[in-house]
């Protein structure tokens, strides 16, 4: 992942999107745990490259973490990095029937 960030940083400093929450949902409890070391490591390396990282909400499939707003916000809070934020996928939220719930967590 670090080499991908290195390559991407040559083109853009805007963001790296983390969609690989499927593996987190399968290998970790469905609720955000005390740490997300993989995302923290990616975020730390991205920060060295002056890049931002965005956690994306996921589709309605079993064993995927990040389907509900509280899961996504829990990940962001526990990762606790200045360069980590959220990117909203309206199609994914629609599969979960929670578009409005995600819109309610958007900053004003």
GROMACS .gro file of C-alpha atoms in nm:
model
  108
    1UNK     CA    1   0.000   0.000   0.000
    2UNK     CA    2   0.286   0.238   0.077
    3UNK     CA    3   0.424   0.204  -0.275
    4UNK     CA    4   0.077   0.281  -0.414
    5UNK     CA    5   0.061   0.596  -0.201
    6UNK     CA    6   0.410   0.694  -0.315
    7UNK     CA    7   0.302   0.661  -0.678
    8UNK     CA    8  -0.030   0.841  -0.624
    9UNK     CA    9   0.142   1.130  -0.445
   10UNK     CA   10   0.318   1.214  -0.770
   11UNK     CA   11  -0.021   1.294  -0.926
   12UNK     CA   12  -0.235   1.424  -0.642
   13UNK     CA   13  -0.219   1.522  -0.279
   14UNK     CA   14  -0.594   1.528  -0.239
   15UNK     CA   15  -0.693   1.187  -0.110
   16UNK     CA   16  -0.648   0.816  -0.087
   17UNK     CA   17  -0.975   0.626  -0.048
   18UNK     CA   18  -0.994   0.324   0.178
   19UNK     CA   19  -1.251   0.075   0.052
   20UNK     CA   20  -1.094  -0.240   0.189
   21UNK     CA   21  -1.326  -0.255   0.487
   22UNK     CA   22  -1.446  -0.593   0.365
   23UNK     CA   23  -1.140  -0.756   0.517
   24UNK     CA   24  -1.186  -0.563   0.840
   25UNK     CA   25  -1.544  -0.683   0.869
   26UNK     CA   26  -1.447  -1.045   0.814
   27UNK     CA   27  -1.137  -1.052   1.033
   28UNK     CA   28  -1.241  -0.809   1.304
   29UNK     CA   29  -1.555  -0.767   1.514
   30UNK     CA   30  -1.838  -0.588   1.336
   31UNK     CA   31  -1.814  -0.295   1.578
   32UNK     CA   32  -1.507  -0.073   1.553
   33UNK     CA   33  -1.246  -0.193   1.795
   34UNK     CA   34  -0.994   0.002   2.000
   35UNK     CA   35  -0.758   0.037   1.703
   36UNK     CA   36  -0.742   0.006   1.329
   37UNK     CA   37  -0.366  -0.036   1.282
   38UNK     CA   38  -0.380  -0.087   0.907
   39UNK     CA   39  -0.566   0.238   0.848
   40UNK     CA   40  -0.339   0.414   1.098
   41UNK     CA   41  -0.030   0.296   0.911
   42UNK     CA   42  -0.173   0.405   0.576
   43UNK     CA   43  -0.273   0.740   0.725
   44UNK     CA   44   0.069   0.795   0.878
   45UNK     CA   45   0.245   0.724   0.549
   46UNK     CA   46  -0.004   0.942   0.361
   47UNK     CA   47   0.064   1.226   0.607
   48UNK     CA   48   0.435   1.202   0.527
   49UNK     CA   49   0.336   1.260   0.163
   50UNK     CA   50   0.099   1.545   0.257
   51UNK     CA   51  -0.200   1.336   0.147
   52UNK     CA   52  -0.544   1.291   0.299
   53UNK     CA   53  -0.716   0.956   0.353
   54UNK     CA   54  -1.090   0.900   0.326
   55UNK     CA   55  -1.285   0.606   0.466
   56UNK     CA   56  -1.573   0.514   0.236
   57UNK     CA   57  -1.910   0.375   0.344
   58UNK     CA   58  -1.975   0.027   0.212
   59UNK     CA   59  -2.253  -0.172   0.041
   60UNK     CA   60  -2.514  -0.388   0.213
   61UNK     CA   61  -2.335  -0.722   0.233
   62UNK     CA   62  -2.282  -0.947   0.535
   63UNK     CA   63  -1.952  -0.920   0.721
   64UNK     CA   64  -1.863  -0.575   0.589
   65UNK     CA   65  -1.771  -0.303   0.835
   66UNK     CA   66  -1.865   0.049   0.731
   67UNK     CA   67  -2.226   0.006   0.624
   68UNK     CA   68  -2.371   0.232   0.894
   69UNK     CA   69  -2.275   0.590   0.984
   70UNK     CA   70  -2.182   0.494   1.340
   71UNK     CA   71  -1.941   0.230   1.208
   72UNK     CA   72  -1.768   0.474   0.973
   73UNK     CA   73  -1.748   0.748   1.236
   74UNK     CA   74  -1.621   0.494   1.490
   75UNK     CA   75  -1.339   0.399   1.254
   76UNK     CA   76  -1.245   0.763   1.197
   77UNK     CA   77  -1.253   0.839   1.570
   78UNK     CA   78  -1.046   0.538   1.672
   79UNK     CA   79  -0.791   0.588   1.393
   80UNK     CA   80  -0.746   0.939   1.538
   81UNK     CA   81  -0.540   1.096   1.259
   82UNK     CA   82  -0.573   1.455   1.136
   83UNK     CA   83  -0.558   1.350   0.771
   84UNK     CA   84  -0.842   1.093   0.792
   85UNK     CA   85  -1.193   1.183   0.685
   86UNK     CA   86  -1.500   1.038   0.517
   87UNK     CA   87  -1.611   1.004   0.156
   88UNK     CA   88  -1.979   0.940   0.098
   89UNK     CA   89  -2.089   0.687  -0.163
   90UNK     CA   90  -2.461   0.754  -0.213
   91UNK     CA   91  -2.505   0.429  -0.408
   92UNK     CA   92  -2.360   0.225  -0.123
   93UNK     CA   93  -2.578   0.407   0.130
   94UNK     CA   94  -2.882   0.345  -0.086
   95UNK     CA   95  -2.822  -0.032  -0.073
   96UNK     CA   96  -2.841  -0.003   0.306
   97UNK     CA   97  -3.141   0.231   0.308
   98UNK     CA   98  -2.949   0.485   0.515
   99UNK     CA   99  -2.877   0.777   0.280
  100UNK     CA  100  -3.052   1.020   0.519
  101UNK     CA  101  -2.858   0.885   0.818
  102UNK     CA  102  -2.529   0.951   0.640
  103UNK     CA  103  -2.643   1.299   0.530
  104UNK     CA  104  -2.720   1.380   0.893
  105UNK     CA  105  -2.355   1.329   0.993
  106UNK     CA  106  -2.225   1.567   0.724
  107UNK     CA  107  -2.063   1.886   0.854
  108UNK     CA  108  -2.261   2.202   0.794
   0.00000   0.00000   0.00000
